[in-house]
Short mmCIF file of C-alpha atoms in Angstrom, two decimals:
data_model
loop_
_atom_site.label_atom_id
_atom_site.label_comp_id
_atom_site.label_asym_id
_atom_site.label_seq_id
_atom_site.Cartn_x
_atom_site.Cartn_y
_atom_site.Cartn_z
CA UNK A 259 53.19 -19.22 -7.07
CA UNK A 260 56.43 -18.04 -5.94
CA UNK A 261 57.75 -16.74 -9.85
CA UNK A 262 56.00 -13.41 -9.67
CA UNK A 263 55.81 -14.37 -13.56
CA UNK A 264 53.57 -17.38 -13.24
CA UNK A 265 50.65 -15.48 -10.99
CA UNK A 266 48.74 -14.45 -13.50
CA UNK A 267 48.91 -17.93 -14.86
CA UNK A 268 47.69 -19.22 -10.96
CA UNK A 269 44.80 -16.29 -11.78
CA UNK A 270 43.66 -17.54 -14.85
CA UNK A 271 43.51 -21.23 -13.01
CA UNK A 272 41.61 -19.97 -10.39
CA UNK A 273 38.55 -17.88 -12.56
CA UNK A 274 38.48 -21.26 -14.95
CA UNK A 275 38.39 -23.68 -12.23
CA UNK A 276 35.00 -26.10 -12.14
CA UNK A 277 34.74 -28.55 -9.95
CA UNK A 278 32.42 -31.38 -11.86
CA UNK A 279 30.34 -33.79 -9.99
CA UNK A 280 31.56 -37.10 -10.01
CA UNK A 281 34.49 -38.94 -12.56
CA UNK A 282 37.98 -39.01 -11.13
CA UNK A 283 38.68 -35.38 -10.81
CA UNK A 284 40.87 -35.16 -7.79
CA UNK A 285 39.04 -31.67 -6.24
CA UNK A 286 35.18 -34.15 -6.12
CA UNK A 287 36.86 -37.19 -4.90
CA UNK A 288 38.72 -34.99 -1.37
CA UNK A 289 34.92 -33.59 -1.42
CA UNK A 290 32.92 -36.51 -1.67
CA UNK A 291 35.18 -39.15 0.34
CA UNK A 292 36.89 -36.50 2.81
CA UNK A 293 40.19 -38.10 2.72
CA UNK A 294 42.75 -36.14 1.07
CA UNK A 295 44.65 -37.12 -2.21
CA UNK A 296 48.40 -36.82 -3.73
CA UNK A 297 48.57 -37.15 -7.31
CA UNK A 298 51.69 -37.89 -9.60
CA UNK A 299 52.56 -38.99 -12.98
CA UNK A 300 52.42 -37.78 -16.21
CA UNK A 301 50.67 -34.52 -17.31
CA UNK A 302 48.41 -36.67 -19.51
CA UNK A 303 46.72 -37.55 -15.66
CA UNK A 304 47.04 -34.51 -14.67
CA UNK A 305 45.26 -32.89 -17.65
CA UNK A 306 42.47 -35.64 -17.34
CA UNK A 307 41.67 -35.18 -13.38
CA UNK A 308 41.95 -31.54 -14.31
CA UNK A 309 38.44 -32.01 -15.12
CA UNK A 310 38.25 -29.27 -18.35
CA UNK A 311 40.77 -28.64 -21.09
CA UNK A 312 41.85 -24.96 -19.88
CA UNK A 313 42.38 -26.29 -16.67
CA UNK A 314 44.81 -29.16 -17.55
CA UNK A 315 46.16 -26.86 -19.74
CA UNK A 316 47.18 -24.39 -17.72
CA UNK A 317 48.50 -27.05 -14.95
CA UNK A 318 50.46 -28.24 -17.69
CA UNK A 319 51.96 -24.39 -18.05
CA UNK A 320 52.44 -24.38 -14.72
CA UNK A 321 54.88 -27.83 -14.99
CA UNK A 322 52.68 -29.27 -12.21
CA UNK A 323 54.57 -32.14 -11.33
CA UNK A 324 52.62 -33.18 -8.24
CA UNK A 325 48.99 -32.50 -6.63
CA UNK A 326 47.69 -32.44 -3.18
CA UNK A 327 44.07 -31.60 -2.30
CA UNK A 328 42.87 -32.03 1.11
CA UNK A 329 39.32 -31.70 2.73
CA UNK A 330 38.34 -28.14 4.67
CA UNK A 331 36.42 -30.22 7.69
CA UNK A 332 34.83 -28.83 10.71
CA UNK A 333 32.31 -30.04 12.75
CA UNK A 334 32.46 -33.49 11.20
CA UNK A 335 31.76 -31.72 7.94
CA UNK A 336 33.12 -31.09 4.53
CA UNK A 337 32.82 -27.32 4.24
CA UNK A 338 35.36 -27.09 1.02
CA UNK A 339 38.83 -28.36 0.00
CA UNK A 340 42.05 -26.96 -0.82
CA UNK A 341 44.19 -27.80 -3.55
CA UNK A 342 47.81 -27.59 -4.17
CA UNK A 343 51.02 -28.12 -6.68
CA UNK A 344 54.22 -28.28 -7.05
CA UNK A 345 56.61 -28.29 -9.91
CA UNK A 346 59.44 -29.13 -7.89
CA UNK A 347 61.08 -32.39 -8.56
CA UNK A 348 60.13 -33.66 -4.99
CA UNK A 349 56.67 -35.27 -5.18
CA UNK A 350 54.22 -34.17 -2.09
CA UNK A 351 54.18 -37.34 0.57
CA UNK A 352 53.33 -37.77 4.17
CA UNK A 353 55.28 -34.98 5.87
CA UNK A 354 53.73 -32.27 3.36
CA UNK A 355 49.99 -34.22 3.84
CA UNK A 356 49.87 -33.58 7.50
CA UNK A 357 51.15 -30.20 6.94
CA UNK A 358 48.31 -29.07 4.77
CA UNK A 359 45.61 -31.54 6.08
CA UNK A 360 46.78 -28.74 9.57
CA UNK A 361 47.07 -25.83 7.13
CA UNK A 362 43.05 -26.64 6.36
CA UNK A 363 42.04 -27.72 9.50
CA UNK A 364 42.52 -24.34 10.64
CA UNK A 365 40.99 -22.13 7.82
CA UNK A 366 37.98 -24.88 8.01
CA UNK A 367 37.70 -23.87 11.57
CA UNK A 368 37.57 -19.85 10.04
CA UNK A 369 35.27 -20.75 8.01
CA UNK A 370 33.02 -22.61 9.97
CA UNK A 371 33.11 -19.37 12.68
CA UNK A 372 32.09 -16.89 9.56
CA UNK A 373 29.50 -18.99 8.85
CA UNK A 374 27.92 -19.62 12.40
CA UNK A 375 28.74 -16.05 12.89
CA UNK A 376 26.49 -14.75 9.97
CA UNK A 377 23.63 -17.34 10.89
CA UNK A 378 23.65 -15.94 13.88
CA UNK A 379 23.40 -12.41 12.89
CA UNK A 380 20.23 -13.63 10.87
CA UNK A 381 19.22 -15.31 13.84
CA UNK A 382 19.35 -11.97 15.63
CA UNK A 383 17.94 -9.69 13.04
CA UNK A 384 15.21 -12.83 12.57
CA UNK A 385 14.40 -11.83 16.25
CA UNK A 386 14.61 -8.29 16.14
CA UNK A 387 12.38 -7.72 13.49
CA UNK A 388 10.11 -10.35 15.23
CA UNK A 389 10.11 -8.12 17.90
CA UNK A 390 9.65 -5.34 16.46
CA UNK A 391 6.27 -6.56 14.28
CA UNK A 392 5.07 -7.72 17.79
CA UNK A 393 5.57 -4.31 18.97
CA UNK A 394 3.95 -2.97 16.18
CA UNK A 395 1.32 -5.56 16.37
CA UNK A 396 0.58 -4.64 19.87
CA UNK A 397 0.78 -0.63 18.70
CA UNK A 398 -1.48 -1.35 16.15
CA UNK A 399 -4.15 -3.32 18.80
CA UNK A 400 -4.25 -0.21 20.94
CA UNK A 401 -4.26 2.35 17.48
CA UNK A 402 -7.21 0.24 16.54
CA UNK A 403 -9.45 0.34 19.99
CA UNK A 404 -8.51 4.09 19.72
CA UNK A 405 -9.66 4.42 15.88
CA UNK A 406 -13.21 1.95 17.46
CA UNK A 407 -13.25 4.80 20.24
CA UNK A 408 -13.03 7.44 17.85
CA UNK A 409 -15.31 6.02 15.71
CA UNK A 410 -18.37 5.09 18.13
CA UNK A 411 -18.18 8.94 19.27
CA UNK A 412 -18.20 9.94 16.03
CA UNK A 413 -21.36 8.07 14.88
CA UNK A 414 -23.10 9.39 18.24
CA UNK A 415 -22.12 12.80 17.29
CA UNK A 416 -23.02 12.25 13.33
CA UNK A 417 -26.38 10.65 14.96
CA UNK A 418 -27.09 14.22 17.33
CA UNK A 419 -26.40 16.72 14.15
CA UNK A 420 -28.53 14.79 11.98
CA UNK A 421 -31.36 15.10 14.56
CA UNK A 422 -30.27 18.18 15.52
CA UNK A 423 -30.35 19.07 11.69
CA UNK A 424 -33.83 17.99 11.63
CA UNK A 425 -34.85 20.33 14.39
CA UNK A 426 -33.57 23.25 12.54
CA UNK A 427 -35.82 22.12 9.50
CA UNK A 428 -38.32 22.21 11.65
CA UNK A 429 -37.81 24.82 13.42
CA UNK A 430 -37.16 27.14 9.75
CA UNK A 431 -40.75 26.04 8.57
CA UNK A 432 -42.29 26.65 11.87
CA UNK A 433 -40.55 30.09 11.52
CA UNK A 434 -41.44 30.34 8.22
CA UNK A 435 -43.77 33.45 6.75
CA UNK A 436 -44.93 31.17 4.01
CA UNK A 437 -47.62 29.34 6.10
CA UNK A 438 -48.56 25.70 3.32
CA UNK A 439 -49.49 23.85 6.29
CA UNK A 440 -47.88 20.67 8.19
CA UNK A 441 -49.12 18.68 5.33
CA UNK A 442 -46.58 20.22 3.20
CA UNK A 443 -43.54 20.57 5.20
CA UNK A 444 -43.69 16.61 6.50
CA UNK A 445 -43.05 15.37 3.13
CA UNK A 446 -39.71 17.56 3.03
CA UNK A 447 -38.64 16.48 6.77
CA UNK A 448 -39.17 12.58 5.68
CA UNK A 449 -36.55 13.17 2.60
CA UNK A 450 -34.65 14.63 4.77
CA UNK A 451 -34.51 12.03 6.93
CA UNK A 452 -34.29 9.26 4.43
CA UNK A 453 -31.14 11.13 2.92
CA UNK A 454 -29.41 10.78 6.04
CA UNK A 455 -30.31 7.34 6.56
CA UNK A 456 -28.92 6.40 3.51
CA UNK A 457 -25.79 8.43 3.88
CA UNK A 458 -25.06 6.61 7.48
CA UNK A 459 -26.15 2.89 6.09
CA UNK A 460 -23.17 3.63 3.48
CA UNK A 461 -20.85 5.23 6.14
CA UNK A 462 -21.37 2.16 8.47
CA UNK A 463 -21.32 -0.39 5.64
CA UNK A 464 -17.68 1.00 4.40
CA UNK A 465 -16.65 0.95 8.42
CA UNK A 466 -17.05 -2.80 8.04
CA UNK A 467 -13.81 -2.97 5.92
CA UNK A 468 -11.78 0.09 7.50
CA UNK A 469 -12.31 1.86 10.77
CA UNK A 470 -11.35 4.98 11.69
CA UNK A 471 -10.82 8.19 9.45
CA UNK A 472 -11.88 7.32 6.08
CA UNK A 473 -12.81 8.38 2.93
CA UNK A 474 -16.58 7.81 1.22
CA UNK A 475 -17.24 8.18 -2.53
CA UNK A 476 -19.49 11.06 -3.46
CA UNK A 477 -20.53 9.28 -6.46
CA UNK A 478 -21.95 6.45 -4.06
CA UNK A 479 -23.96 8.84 -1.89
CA UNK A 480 -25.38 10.56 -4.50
CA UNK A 481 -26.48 8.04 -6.77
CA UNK A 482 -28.03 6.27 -3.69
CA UNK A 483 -29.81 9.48 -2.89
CA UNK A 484 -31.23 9.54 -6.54
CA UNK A 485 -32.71 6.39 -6.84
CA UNK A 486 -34.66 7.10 -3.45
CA UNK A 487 -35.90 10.53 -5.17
CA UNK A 488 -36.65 8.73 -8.55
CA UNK A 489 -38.84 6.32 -6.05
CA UNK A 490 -41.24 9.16 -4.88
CA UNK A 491 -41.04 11.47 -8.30
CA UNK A 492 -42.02 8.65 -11.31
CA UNK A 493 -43.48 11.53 -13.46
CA UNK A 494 -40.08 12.96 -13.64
CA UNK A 495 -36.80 12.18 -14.90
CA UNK A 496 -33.51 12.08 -12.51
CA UNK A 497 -30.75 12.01 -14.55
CA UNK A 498 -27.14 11.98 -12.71
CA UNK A 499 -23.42 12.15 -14.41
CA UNK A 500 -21.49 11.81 -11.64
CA UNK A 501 -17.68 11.03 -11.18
CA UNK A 502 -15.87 9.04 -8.41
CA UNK A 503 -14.79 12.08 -5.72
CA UNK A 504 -13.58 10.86 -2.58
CA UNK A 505 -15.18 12.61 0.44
CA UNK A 506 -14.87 12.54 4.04
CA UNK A 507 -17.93 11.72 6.04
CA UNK A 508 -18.85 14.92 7.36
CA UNK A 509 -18.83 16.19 3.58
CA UNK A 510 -21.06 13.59 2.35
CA UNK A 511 -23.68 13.88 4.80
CA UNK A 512 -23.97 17.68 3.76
CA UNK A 513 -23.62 16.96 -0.14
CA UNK A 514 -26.29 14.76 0.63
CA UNK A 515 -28.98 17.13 2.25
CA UNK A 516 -27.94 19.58 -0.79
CA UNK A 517 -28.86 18.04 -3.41
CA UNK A 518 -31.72 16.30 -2.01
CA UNK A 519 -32.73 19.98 -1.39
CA UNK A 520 -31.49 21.49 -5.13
CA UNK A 521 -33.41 18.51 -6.23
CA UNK A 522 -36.65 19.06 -4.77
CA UNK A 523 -36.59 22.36 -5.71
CA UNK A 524 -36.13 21.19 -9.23
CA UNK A 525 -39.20 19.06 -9.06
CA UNK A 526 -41.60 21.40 -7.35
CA UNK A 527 -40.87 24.29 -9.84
CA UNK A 528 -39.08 23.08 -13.11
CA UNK A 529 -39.87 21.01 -15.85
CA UNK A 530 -38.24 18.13 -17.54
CA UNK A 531 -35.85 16.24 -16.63
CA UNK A 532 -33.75 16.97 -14.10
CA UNK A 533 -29.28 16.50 -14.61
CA UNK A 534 -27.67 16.09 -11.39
CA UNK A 535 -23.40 16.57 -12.36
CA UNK A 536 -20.73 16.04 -9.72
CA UNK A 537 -16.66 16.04 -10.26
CA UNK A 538 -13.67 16.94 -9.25
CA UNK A 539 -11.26 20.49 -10.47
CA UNK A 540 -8.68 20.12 -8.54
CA UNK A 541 -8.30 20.45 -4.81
CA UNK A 542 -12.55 21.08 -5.31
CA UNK A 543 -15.38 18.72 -5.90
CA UNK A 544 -18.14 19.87 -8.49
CA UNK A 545 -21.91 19.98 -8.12
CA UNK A 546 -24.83 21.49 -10.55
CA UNK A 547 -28.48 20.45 -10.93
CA UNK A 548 -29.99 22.10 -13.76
CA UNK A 549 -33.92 21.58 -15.04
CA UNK A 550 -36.22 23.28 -17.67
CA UNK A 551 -38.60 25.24 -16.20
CA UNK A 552 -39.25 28.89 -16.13
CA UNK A 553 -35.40 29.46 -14.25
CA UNK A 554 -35.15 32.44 -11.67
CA UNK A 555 -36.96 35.46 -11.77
CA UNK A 556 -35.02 38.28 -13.41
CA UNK A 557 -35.04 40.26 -9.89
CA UNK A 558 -33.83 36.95 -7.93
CA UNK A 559 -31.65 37.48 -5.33
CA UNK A 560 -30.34 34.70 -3.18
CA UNK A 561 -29.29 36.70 -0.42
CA UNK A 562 -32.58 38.44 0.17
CA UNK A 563 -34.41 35.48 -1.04
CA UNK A 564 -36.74 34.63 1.99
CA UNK A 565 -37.44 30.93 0.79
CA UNK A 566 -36.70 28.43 3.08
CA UNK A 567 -35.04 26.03 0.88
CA UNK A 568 -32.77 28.37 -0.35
CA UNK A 569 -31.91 29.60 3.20
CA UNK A 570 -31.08 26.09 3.88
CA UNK A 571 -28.80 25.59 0.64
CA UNK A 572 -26.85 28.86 1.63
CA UNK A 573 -26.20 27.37 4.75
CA UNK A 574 -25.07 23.95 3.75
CA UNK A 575 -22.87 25.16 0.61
CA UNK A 576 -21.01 27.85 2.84
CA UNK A 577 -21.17 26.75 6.81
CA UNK A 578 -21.11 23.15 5.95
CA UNK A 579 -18.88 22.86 2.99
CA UNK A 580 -17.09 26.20 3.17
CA UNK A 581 -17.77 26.75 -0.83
CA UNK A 582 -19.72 29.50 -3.01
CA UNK A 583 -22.80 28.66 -4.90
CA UNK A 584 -24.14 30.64 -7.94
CA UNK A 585 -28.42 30.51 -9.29
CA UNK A 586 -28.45 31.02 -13.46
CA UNK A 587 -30.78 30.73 -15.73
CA UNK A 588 -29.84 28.46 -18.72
CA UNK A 589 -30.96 29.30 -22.84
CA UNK A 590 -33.59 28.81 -23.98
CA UNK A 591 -35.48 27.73 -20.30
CA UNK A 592 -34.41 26.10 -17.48
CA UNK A 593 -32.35 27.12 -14.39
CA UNK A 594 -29.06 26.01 -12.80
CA UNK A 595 -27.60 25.94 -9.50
CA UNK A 596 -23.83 25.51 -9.02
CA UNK A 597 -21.30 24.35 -6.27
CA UNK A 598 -17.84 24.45 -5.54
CA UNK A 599 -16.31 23.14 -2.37
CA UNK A 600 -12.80 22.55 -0.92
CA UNK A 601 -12.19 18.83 -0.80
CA UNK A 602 -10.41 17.44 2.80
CA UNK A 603 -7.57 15.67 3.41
CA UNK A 604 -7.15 12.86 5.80
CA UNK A 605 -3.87 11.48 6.91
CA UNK A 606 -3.21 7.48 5.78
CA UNK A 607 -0.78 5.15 8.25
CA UNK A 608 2.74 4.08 6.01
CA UNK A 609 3.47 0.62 5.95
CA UNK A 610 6.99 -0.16 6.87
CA UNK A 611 9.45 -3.45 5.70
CA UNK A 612 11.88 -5.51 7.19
CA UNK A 613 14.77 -3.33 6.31
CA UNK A 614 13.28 0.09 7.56
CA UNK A 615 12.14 -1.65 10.94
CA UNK A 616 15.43 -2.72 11.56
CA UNK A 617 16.97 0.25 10.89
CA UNK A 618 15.04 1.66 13.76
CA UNK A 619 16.98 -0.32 16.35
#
């Protein structure tokens, strides 16, 4: 407005302003026809193609006299329209039609350059992050053959220390001073290899849904390694409390050869049932197997012990699992070996979005 004193009033118009669809308003008609419009007469019509009360109001305020609203067209398109008024005695005609109809040609023209302008940047970053995912997809292709690498040397290797762990059972009961004869020690090397068995039909069952460094559940081991115990030992009672500790593979297969061995141990000299517990404290993972029989010896010693079975349980629990292991007796009979191990860490692959890709360009 050129009074200084009327642009709050041209404010006001502008934050109440509505354009509705269809009726005679003046601002739908330049939008839906494209042809531009001068209105005069009375500020009855002016308040009534105003469209809302405030609106006519404030036109009526402003001593609108005269309107003009011509289409914003580029491109053979109706992109907005512009509307002006006078409160001059001199009603808008031709000369001030063309000048506007020019006056919106050109800001129709901005407009229509913003607008191309910021499809095309979407356009662009469209493509870039296209690019980008294919470059990840492709990263991803090759990180996966790696990971299948990986993993096929690392089941040949887990394959070779499992028979390689078998030799050394062998070779401690050939070694042996306690002499119980082949028919003895074969039962012992067939748990042993039915433990690991089970603990690679698990590892190669979860590699069907992620390949690569992984984590297995403990709980899942063990409890399969109980039911095949509970197969062979009916007379006795396997009873397991176990909690969901994640475990990397290496760790399970030696969890599992432990307790198969604290287990058997349980069964050849204890009584009752026998409670296998397993959890997690922290940054360590829990394990006890407790029976009631006639517990350790009061002289026992599990460093000078010469058993075989407790040779190999010293070995797993602190070459294996790099933990400590302790041999109690429990009140009023019983005995009960405990475990604690560090748990391991493996390192998990972010997933990035749209916005963080791009940002990397």
């Amino acid at each position: 407005h050129s009074d200084g004193v009327r642009k709050q009033d041209v404010r006001h118009l502008h934050e109440v302003f509505e354009v509705p669809l269809g009726g005679d308003d003046i601002v739908w008609q330049v939008l839906d026809t494209g042809k531009p419009i001068v209105l005069d007469g009375s500020m009855e019509t002016h308040s009534k193609d105003a469209g809302s009360v405030d609106r006519g109001s404030i036109l009526d305020e402003l001593n609108t006299k005269s309107l003009l609203c011509v289409p914003l067209r580029a491109r053979e398109r109706t992109l907005g329209a512009v509307l002006l008024g006078s409160s001059q005695e001199h009603r808008y005609g031709a000369p001030e039609t063309v000048l506007a109809q020019d006056l919106a040609r050109r800001a129709a023209l901005a407009v229509d350059n913003a607008l191309l302008y910021q499809a095309a940047q979407e356009e662009i970053d469209r493509r870039k992050i296209s690019e980008i995912k294919l470059d990840k997809g492709r990263r991803d292709i090759e990180d996966l053959n790696e990971r299948l690498r990986r993993a096929m040397v690392e089941t040949h290797h887990r394959v070779k220390n499992n028979l390689q762990v078998i030799a050394a059972l062998i070779d401690m009961h050939t070694n042996s001073q306690d002499h119980e004869g082949l028919h003895n020690v074969l039962p012992s090397l067939a748990a042993y290899v039915r433990t690991m068995a089970a603990v690679h039909d698990i590892l190669t069952e979860e590699s069907k849904e992620s390949v690569g460094d992984r984590y297995v559940s403990g709980r899942l081991i063990l409890t399969k390694l109980v039911e095949l115990l509970q197969e062979t030992s009916v007379s006795r009672k396997i009873v397991p409390v176990l909690k969901n500790v994640s475990l990397t593979p290496r760790q399970c297969t030696s969890l599992a050869l432990l307790a198969n061995e604290l287990i058997a141990n349980s069964l050849k000299h204890g009584d009752g049932d026998i409670y296998i517990r397993f959890s997690k404290n922290g940054d360590s993972a829990f394990l006890a197997v407790t029976d009631s029989g006639t517990g350790f010896p009061t002289d026992f010693n599990a460093s000078q012990a010469g058993n075989t079975g407790i040779e190999l349980v010293k070995s797993l629990v602190e070459w294996d699992l790099s933990g400590t292991i302790t041999f109690e007796n429990t009140q009023p009979t019983g005995a009960i070996v405990s475990v604690t191990f560090p748990l391991e860490t493996l390192a998990e692959d972010p997933m990035a979005t749209d916005e963080e890709l791009l940002q990397t360009v």
